[in-house]
Coordinates of C-alpha atoms in Angstrom, one line a residue:
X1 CA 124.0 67.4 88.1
X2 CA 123.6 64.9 84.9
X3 CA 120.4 63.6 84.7
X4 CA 120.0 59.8 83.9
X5 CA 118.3 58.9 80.6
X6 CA 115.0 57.3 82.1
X7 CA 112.7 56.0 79.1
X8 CA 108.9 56.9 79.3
X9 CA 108.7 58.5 82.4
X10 CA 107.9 61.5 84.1
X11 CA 110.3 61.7 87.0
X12 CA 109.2 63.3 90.8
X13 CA 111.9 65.1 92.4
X14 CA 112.7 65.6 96.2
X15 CA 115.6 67.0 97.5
X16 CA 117.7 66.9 101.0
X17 CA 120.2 69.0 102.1
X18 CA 123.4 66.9 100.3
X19 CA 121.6 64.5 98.2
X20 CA 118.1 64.4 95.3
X21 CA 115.7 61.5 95.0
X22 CA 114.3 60.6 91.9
X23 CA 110.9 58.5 91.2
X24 CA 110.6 57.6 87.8
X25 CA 106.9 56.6 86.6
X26 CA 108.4 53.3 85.9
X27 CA 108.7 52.8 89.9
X28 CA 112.5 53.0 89.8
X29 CA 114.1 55.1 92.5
X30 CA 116.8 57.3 91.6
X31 CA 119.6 59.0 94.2
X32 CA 122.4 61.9 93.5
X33 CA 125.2 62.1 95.6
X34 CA 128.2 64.2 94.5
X35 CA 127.2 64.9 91.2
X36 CA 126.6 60.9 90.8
X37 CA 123.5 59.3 90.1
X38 CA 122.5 56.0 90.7
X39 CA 119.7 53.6 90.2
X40 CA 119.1 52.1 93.5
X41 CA 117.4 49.2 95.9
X42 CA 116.7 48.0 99.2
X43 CA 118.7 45.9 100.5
X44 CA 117.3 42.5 102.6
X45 CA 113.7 43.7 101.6
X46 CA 111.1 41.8 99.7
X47 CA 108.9 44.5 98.0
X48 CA 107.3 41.3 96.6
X49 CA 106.3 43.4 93.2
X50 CA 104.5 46.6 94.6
X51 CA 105.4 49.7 93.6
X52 CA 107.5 52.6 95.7
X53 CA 104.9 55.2 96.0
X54 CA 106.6 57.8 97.3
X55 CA 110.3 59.4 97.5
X56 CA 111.3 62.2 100.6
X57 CA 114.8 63.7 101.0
X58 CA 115.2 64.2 104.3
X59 CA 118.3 66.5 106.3
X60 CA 120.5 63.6 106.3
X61 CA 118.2 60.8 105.6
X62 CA 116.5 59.0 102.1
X63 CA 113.4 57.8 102.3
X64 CA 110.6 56.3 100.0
X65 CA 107.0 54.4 100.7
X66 CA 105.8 51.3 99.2
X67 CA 102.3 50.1 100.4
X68 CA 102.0 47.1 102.2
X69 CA 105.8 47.2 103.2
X70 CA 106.0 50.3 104.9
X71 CA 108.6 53.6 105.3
X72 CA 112.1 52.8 104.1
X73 CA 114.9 55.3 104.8
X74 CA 118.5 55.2 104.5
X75 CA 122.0 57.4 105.8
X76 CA 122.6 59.6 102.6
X77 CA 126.1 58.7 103.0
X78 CA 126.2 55.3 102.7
X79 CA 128.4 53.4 100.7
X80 CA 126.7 51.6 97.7
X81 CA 127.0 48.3 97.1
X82 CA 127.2 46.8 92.9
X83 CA 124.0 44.5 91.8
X84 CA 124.4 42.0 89.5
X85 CA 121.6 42.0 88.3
X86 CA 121.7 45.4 86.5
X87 CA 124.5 46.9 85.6
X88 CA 123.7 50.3 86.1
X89 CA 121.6 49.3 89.8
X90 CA 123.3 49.8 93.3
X91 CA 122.1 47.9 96.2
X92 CA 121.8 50.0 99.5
X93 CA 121.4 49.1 103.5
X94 CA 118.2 50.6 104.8
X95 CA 115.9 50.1 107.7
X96 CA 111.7 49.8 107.7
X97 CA 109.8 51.8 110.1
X98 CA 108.0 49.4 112.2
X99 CA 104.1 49.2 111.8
X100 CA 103.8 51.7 108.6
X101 CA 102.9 48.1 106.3
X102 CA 99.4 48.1 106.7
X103 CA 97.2 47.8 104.4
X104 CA 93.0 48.4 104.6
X105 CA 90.8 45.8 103.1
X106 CA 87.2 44.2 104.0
X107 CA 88.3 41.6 105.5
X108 CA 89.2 41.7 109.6
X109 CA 91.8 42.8 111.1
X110 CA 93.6 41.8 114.2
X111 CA 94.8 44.2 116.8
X112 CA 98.0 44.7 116.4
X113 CA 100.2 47.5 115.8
X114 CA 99.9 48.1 112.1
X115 CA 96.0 48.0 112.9
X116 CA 96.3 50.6 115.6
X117 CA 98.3 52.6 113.2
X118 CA 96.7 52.0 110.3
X119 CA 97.5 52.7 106.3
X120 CA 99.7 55.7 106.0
X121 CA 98.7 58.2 104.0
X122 CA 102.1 60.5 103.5
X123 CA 105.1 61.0 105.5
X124 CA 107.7 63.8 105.6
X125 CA 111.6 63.7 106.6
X126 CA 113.1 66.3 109.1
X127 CA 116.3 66.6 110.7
X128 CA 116.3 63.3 112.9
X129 CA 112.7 62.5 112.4
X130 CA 110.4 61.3 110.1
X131 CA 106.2 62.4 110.6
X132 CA 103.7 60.5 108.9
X133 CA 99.9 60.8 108.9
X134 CA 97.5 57.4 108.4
X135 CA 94.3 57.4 107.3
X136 CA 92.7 56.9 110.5
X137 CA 93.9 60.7 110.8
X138 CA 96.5 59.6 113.2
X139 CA 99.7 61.7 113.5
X140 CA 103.2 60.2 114.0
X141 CA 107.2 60.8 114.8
X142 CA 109.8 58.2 114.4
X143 CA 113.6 59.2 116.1
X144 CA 115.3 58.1 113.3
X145 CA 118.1 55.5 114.0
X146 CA 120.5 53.7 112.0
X147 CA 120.9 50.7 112.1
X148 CA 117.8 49.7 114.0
X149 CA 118.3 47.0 116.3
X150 CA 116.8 43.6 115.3
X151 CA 115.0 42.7 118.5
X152 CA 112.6 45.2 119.7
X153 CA 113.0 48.2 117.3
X154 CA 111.2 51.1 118.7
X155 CA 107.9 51.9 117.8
X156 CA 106.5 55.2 116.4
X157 CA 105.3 57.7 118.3
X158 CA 102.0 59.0 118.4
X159 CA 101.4 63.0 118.2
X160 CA 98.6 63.2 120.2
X161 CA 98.9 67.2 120.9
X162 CA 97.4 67.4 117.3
X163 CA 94.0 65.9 118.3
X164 CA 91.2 68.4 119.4
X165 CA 90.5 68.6 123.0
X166 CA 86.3 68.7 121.9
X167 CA 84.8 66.7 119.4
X168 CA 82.6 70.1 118.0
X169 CA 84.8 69.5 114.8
X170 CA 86.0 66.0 113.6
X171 CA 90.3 66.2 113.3
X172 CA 90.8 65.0 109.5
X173 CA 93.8 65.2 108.0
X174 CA 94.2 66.9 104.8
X175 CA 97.8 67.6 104.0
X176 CA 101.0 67.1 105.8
X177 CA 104.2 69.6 105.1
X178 CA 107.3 70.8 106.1
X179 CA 111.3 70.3 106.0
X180 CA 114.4 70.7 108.2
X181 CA 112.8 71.1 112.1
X182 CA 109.3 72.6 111.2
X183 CA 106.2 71.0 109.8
X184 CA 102.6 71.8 109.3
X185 CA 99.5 69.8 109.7
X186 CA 96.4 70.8 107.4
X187 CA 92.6 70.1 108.4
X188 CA 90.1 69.5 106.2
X189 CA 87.9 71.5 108.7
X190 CA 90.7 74.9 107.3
X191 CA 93.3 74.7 110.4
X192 CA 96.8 75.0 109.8
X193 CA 98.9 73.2 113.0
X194 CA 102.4 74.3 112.9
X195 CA 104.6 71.8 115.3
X196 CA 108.9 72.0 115.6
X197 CA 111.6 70.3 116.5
X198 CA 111.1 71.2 120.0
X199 CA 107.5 69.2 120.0
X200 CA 109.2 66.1 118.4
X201 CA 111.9 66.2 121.4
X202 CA 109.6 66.4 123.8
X203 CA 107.4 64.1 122.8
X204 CA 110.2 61.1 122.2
X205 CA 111.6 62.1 125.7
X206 CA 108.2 61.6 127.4
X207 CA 107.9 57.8 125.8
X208 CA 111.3 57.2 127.3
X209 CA 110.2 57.6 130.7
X210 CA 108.8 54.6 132.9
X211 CA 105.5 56.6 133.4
X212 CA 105.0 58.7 130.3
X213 CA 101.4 59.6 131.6
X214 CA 102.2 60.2 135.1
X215 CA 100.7 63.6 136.2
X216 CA 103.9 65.0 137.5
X217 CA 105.7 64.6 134.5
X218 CA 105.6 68.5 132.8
X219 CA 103.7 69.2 130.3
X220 CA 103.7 68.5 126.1
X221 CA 104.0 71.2 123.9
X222 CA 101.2 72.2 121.5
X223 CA 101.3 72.9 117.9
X224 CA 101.5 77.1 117.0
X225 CA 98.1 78.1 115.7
X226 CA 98.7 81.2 113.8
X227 CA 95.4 83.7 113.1
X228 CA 97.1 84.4 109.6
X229 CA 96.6 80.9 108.4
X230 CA 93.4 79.7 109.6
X231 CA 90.9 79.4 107.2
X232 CA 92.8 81.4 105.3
X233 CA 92.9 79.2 101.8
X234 CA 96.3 78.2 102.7
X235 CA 97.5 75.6 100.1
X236 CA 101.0 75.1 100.9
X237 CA 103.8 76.4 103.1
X238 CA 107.6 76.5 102.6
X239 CA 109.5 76.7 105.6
X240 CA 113.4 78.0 105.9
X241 CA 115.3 78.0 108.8
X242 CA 113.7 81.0 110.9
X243 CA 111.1 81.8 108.3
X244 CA 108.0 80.3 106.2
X245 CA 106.2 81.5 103.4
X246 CA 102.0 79.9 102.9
X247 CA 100.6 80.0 99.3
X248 CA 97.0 80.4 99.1
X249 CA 94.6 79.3 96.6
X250 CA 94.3 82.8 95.2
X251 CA 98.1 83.0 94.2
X252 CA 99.4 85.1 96.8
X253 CA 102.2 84.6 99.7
X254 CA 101.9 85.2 102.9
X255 CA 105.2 85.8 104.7
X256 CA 106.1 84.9 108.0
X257 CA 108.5 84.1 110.9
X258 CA 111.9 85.6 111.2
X259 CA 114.7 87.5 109.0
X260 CA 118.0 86.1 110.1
X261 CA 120.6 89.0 110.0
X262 CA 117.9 91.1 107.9
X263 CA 119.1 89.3 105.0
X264 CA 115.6 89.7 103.1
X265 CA 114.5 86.1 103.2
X266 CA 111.3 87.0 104.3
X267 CA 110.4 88.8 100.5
X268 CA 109.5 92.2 102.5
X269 CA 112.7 94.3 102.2
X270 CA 115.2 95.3 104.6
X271 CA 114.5 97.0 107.9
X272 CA 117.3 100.0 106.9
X273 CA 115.1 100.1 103.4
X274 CA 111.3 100.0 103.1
X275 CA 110.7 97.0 105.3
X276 CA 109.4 98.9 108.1
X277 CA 106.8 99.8 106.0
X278 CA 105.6 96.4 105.5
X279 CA 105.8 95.7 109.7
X280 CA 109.5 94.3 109.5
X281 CA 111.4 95.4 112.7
X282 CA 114.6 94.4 114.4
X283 CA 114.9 93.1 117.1
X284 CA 117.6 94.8 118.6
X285 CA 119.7 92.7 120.6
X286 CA 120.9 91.0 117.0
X287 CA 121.1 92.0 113.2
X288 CA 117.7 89.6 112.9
X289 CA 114.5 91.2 111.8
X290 CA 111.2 89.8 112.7
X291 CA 106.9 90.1 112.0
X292 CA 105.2 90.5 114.9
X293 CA 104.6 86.6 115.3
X294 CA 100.3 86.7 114.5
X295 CA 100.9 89.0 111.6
X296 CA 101.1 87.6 108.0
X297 CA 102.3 89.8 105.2
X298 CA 101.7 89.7 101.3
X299 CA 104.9 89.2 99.1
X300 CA 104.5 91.6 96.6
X301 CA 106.3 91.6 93.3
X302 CA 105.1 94.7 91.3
X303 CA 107.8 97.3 90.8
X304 CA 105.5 100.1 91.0
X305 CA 104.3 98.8 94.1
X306 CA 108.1 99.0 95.3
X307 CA 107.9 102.6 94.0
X308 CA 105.0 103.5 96.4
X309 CA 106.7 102.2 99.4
X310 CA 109.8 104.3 97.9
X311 CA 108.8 107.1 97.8
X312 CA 106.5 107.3 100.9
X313 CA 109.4 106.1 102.7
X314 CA 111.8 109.4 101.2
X315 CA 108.9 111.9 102.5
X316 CA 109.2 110.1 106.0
X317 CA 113.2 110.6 105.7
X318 CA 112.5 114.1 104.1
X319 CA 110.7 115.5 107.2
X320 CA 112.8 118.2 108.9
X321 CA 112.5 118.6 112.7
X322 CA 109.5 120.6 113.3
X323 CA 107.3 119.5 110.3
X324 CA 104.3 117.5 111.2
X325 CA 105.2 114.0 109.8
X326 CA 109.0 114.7 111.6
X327 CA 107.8 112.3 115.1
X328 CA 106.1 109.5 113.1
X329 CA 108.0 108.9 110.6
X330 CA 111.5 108.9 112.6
X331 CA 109.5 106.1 115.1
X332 CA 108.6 104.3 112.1
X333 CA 111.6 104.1 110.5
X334 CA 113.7 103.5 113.9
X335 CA 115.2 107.0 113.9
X336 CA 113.7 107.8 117.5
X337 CA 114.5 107.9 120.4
X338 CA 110.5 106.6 121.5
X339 CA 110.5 103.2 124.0
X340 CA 110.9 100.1 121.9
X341 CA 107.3 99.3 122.3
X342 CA 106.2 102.4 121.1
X343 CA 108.0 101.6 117.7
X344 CA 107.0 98.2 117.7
X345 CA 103.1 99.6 117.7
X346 CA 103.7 102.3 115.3
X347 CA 105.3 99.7 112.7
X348 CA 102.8 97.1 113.2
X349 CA 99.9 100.2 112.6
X350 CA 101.7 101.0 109.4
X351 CA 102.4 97.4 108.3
X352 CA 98.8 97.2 108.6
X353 CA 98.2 100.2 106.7
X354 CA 100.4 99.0 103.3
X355 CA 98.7 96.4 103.6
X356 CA 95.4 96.9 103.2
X357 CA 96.4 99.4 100.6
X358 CA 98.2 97.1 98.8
X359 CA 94.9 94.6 98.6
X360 CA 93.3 97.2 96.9
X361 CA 96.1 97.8 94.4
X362 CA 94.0 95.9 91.7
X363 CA 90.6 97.0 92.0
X364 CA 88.7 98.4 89.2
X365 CA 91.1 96.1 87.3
X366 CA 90.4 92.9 88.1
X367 CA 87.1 91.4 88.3
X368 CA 85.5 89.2 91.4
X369 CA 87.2 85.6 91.0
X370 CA 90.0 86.9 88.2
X371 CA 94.0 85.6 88.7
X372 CA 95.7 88.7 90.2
X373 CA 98.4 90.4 88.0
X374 CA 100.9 87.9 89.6
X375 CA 99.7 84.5 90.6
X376 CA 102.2 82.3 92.3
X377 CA 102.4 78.9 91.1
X378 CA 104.7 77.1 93.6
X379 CA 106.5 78.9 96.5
X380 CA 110.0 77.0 97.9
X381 CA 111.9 78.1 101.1
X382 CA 115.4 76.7 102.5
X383 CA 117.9 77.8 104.8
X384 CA 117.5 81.9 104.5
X385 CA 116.3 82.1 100.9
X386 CA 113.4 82.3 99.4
X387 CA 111.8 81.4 95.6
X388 CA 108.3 81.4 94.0
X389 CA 107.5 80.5 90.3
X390 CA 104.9 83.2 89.4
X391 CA 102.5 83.7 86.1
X392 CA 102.8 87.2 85.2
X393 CA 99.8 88.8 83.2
X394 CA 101.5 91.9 81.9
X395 CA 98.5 93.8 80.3
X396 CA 96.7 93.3 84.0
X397 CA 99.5 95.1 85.6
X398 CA 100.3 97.7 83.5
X399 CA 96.4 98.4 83.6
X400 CA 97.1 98.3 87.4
X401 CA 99.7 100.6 87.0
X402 CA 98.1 103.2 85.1
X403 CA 95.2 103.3 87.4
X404 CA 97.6 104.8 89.9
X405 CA 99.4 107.6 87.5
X406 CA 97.8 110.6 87.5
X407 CA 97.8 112.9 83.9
X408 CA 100.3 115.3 82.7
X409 CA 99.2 118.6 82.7
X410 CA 99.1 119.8 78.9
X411 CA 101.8 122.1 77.2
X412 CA 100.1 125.0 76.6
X413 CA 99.0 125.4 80.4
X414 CA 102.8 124.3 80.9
X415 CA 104.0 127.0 78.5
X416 CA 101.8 129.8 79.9
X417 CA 103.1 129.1 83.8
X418 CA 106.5 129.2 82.4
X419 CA 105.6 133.0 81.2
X420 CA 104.3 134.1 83.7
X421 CA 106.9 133.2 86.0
X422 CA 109.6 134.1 83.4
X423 CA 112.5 136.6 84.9
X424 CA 115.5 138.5 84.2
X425 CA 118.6 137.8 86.5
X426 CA 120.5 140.6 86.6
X427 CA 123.7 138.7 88.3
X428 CA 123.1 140.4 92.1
X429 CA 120.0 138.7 93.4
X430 CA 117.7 141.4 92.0
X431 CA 115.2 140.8 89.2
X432 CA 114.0 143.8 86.4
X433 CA 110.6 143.0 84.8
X434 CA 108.6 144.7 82.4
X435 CA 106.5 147.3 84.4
X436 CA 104.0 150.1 83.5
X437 CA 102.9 151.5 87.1
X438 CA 105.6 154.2 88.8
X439 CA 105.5 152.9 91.9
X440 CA 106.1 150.0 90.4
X441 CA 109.0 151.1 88.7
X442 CA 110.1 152.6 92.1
X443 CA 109.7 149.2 94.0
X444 CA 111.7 147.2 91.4
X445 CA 114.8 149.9 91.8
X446 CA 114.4 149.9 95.6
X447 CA 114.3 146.0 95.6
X448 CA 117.5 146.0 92.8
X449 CA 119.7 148.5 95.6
X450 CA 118.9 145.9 98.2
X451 CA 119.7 142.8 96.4
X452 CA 123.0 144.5 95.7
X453 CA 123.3 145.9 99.2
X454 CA 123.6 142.3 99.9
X455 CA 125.5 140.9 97.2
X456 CA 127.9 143.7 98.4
X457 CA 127.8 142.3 102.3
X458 CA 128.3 138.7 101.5
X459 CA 124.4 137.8 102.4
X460 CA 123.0 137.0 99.3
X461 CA 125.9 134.3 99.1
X462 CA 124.8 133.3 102.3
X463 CA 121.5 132.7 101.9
X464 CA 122.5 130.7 98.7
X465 CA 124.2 128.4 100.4
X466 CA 122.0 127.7 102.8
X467 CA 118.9 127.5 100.2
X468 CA 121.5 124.8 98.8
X469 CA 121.7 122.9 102.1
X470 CA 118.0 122.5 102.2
X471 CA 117.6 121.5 99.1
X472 CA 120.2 119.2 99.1
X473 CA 118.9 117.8 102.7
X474 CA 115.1 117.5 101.6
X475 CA 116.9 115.6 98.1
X476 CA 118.8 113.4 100.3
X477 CA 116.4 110.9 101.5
X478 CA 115.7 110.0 97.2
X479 CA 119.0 109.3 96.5
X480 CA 119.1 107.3 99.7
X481 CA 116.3 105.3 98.4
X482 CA 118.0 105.2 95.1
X483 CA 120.8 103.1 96.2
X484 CA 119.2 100.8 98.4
X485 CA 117.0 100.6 95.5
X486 CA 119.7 99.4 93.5
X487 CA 121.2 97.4 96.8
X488 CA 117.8 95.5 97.3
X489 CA 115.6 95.7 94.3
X490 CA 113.5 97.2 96.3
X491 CA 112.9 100.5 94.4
X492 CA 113.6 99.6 90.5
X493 CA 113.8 101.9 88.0
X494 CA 112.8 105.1 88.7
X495 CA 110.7 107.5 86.5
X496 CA 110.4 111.2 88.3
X497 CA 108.5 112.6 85.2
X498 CA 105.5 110.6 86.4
X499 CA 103.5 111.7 89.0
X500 CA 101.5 109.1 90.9
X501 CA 98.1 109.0 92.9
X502 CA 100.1 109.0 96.2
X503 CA 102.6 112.4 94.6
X504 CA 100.8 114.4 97.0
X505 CA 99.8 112.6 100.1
X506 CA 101.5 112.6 103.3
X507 CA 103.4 110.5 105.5
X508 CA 100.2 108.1 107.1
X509 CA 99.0 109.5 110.4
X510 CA 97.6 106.3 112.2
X511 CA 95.6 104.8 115.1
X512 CA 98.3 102.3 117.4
X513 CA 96.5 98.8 118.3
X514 CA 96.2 100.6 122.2
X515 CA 94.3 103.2 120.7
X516 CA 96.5 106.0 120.6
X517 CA 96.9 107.7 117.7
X518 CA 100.4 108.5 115.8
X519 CA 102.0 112.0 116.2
X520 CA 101.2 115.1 113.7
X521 CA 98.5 117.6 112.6
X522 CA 96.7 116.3 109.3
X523 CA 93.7 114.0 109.9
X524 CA 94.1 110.3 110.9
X525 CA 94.7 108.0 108.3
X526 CA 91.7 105.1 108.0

């Protein structure tokens, strides 16, 4: 879409799902609509001079603030009609939201529904609703109709599940989020309130009935409150369709909700790749791929990090029946035959597990209050995608990474191993060395008559091919890797002349959340 040419100004953006809103620090509200943009008005309202403070794209709704006249919003779809006053100016039908005009001041003020209100102090646009906050730390839906009717418009709707039941801890309002049929309120006190479309329905369909407090009347939902984001720093959150990603003040992403058809929206791979790993599971009855619903995850972007998973993923799908990490990692990776629950425990204990590890990835690189390797910026979510703009400090990470490669051994150790173990083939499975000793001498020949014994029987053919078959089956699970690597960018480029800190450490062996502890023989992982 062609930008307008707006003279000194700094334009704020907000889109919707078929339409952009532009506020231009000149006050002028902008609006695309197939690949047209217009400079637009309120029709039949009398901003008498003040300023529109605020623009939201909504699903299928425009909106903007201007204090002192209230919430404006608007069809997207509507036709526009020509100004004459500017050339380049469309006027548009829109309707106010009834008692969002007030204004504080000293002076007294009557009771009356702006007072009860009060000044609002920001305002979001969902799919058939708009939610606003005042600064009487009120919360508020409004059905969204249009046309409004002229006589007795309805009146918003307070949120009153929002309000603590105890007074221990005053309810301010900090922030207000949220887009399509999820929102979030923030406290001041650290709480994070997550409310849906299913709230707002219920809530206008209790103020429709003649007795909206009557006891029998079932009763109104309450907002999610999700251990992950309490007082957890949380800054912002992006919400998709069936997923959400919070930003916290120390430039990381947690990752939450659902993967619709495990099409990676949540940022934590795929759960046929290494999202198990990071607690993804699906959920069976569908292609969809969920978190357990309390569990946050961190979105990492660091290849090598990718590499770790990688690779302890191939020594899970390496395991042959009858080694030690066979059980767990086949329950982990949904390649048993264990009760759903069971696999639901052991890939919550080793989503757990990455994850602390992967906290740790940094330290004795970065010191106590440093920016991370990766600090996120700004995260975005919409429909099944996600996006985050992120500040990458390259000489941080590939300090990172280095503190996880472990040295080459030298040449001349290199060179002196490949001598000693430096052979003859003689073409029959047999070997002739260099000997001294007779009985030496004597085992070498004996051993050269049995190799071609069995060269002669077919059996050292045999055991060729199925040396082959093992290694090709112990291989297998790398090249796997390698092209869902390439498939979902989860493994990048790989390097197999470097060995890394985790080279030789097993498949985890871990404690369940009931207690019991994962299937094998090495020691439990803590």
């Amino acid at each position: 879409m062609a930008l307008p040419q707006i003279e000194d100004a700094n334009p704020a953006f907000s889109s919707g799902r078929k339409h952009i809103l532009g506020l231009a620090d000149d006050g002028k509200v902008w609006q695309w609509v197939n690949d047209e943009a217009r400079l637009i008005k309120p029709l039949h309202v009398d901003v008498g001079g003040k300023r529109v403070a605020r623009v939201v794209a909504g699903w299928e709704m425009a909106s903007m603030y201007i204090a002192g006249t209230g919430i404006i919003y608007w069809p997207d779809h509507l036709p526009f009609r020509s100004a004459s006053e500017e050339a380049d100016a469309l006027l548009i039908d829109t309707a106010t939201i009834p008692g969002t005009s007030f204004l504080h001041s000293t002076a007294h003020q009557e009771e009356n529904l702006q007072s009860r209100i009060g000044q609002v102090a920001n305002h979001i646009a969902l799919e058939n609703y708009i939610i606003f906050t005042t600064k009487l730390n009120k919360v508020f839906l409004y059905r969204l109709e249009f046309p409004l009717p002229d006589l007795d418009p309805p009146e918003p709707i307070e949120l009153t599940a929002f309000y603590p039941t105890t007074t221990d801890t005053p309810f301010e309002v900090r922030d207000l989020q949220g887009s399509f049929r999820s929102f979030a309120i923030f406290t001041v006190a650290g709480a994070v309130l997550i409310g849906n479309r299913a709230m707002l329905d219920a809530f206008h369909a209790a103020s429709q009935r003649e007795t909206p407090s009557s006891p029998t009347n079932p009763p109104l939902p309450q907002p999610k409150i999700i251990p992950a984001l309490q007082n957890n720093s949380i800054i912002s959150i992006a919400f998709g369709d069936h997923h959400f990603q919070a930003l916290r003040s120390d430039g990381t992403i947690l990752s939450l909700g659902n993967d619709p058809q495990a099409c990676g929206a949540l940022g934590l791979g795929f759960p046929t790749g290494t999202g198990p790993l990071r607690g993804l599971m699906s959920l069976g009855y569908s292609t969809d791929a969920s978190l357990g619903e309390h569990e946050g995850r961190e979105v990492w972007f660091d290849p090598t990090m990718h590499r770790w998973l990688a690779d302890m993923r191939a020594k899970a799908l390496a395991a042959q029946e009858g080694d030690e990490a066979h059980a767990r990692g086949a329950m982990v990776l949904g390649k048993s035959l264990a009760p759903r629950e069971r696999l639901a425990a052991a890939i919550s204990a080793t989503g757990d597990y990455f994850e602390r590890e992967g906290r740790r990835w940094e330290d004795g690189v970065r010191r106590e209050g440093e920016m991370g390797g990766y600090f996120v910026l700004k995260v975005a979510a919409a429909g099944w995608h996600s996006a985050a703009l992120v500040l990458v400090d390259e000489e941080m990470v590939e300090r990172a990474r280095e503190m996880h490669v472990l040295p080459m051994p030298s040449a001349d150790k290199a060179g002196e191993k490949e001598e000693e173990e430096e052979e003859e083939d003689d073409g029959h499975g047999g070997t002739w060395e260099d000997v001294d000793a007779p009985w030496d001498q004597l085992s070498k020949a004996l051993m050269w008559v049995w190799g071609l014994a069995r060269w002669f029987l077919g059996l050292a053919g045999r055991d060729a091919r199925l040396e082959a078959e093992v290694r090709k089956g112990s291989s297998q699970a790398g090249r796997e890797l390698e092209r869902e690597g390439e498939g979902e960018g989860e493994g990048g480029e790989r390097d197999d002349a470097v060995r890394y800190t985790w080279s030789e450490r097993p498949f985890p062996r871990l404690r369940m959340a009931d207690g019991e502890v994962m299937l094998g023989e090495i020691e439990i992982t803590e």
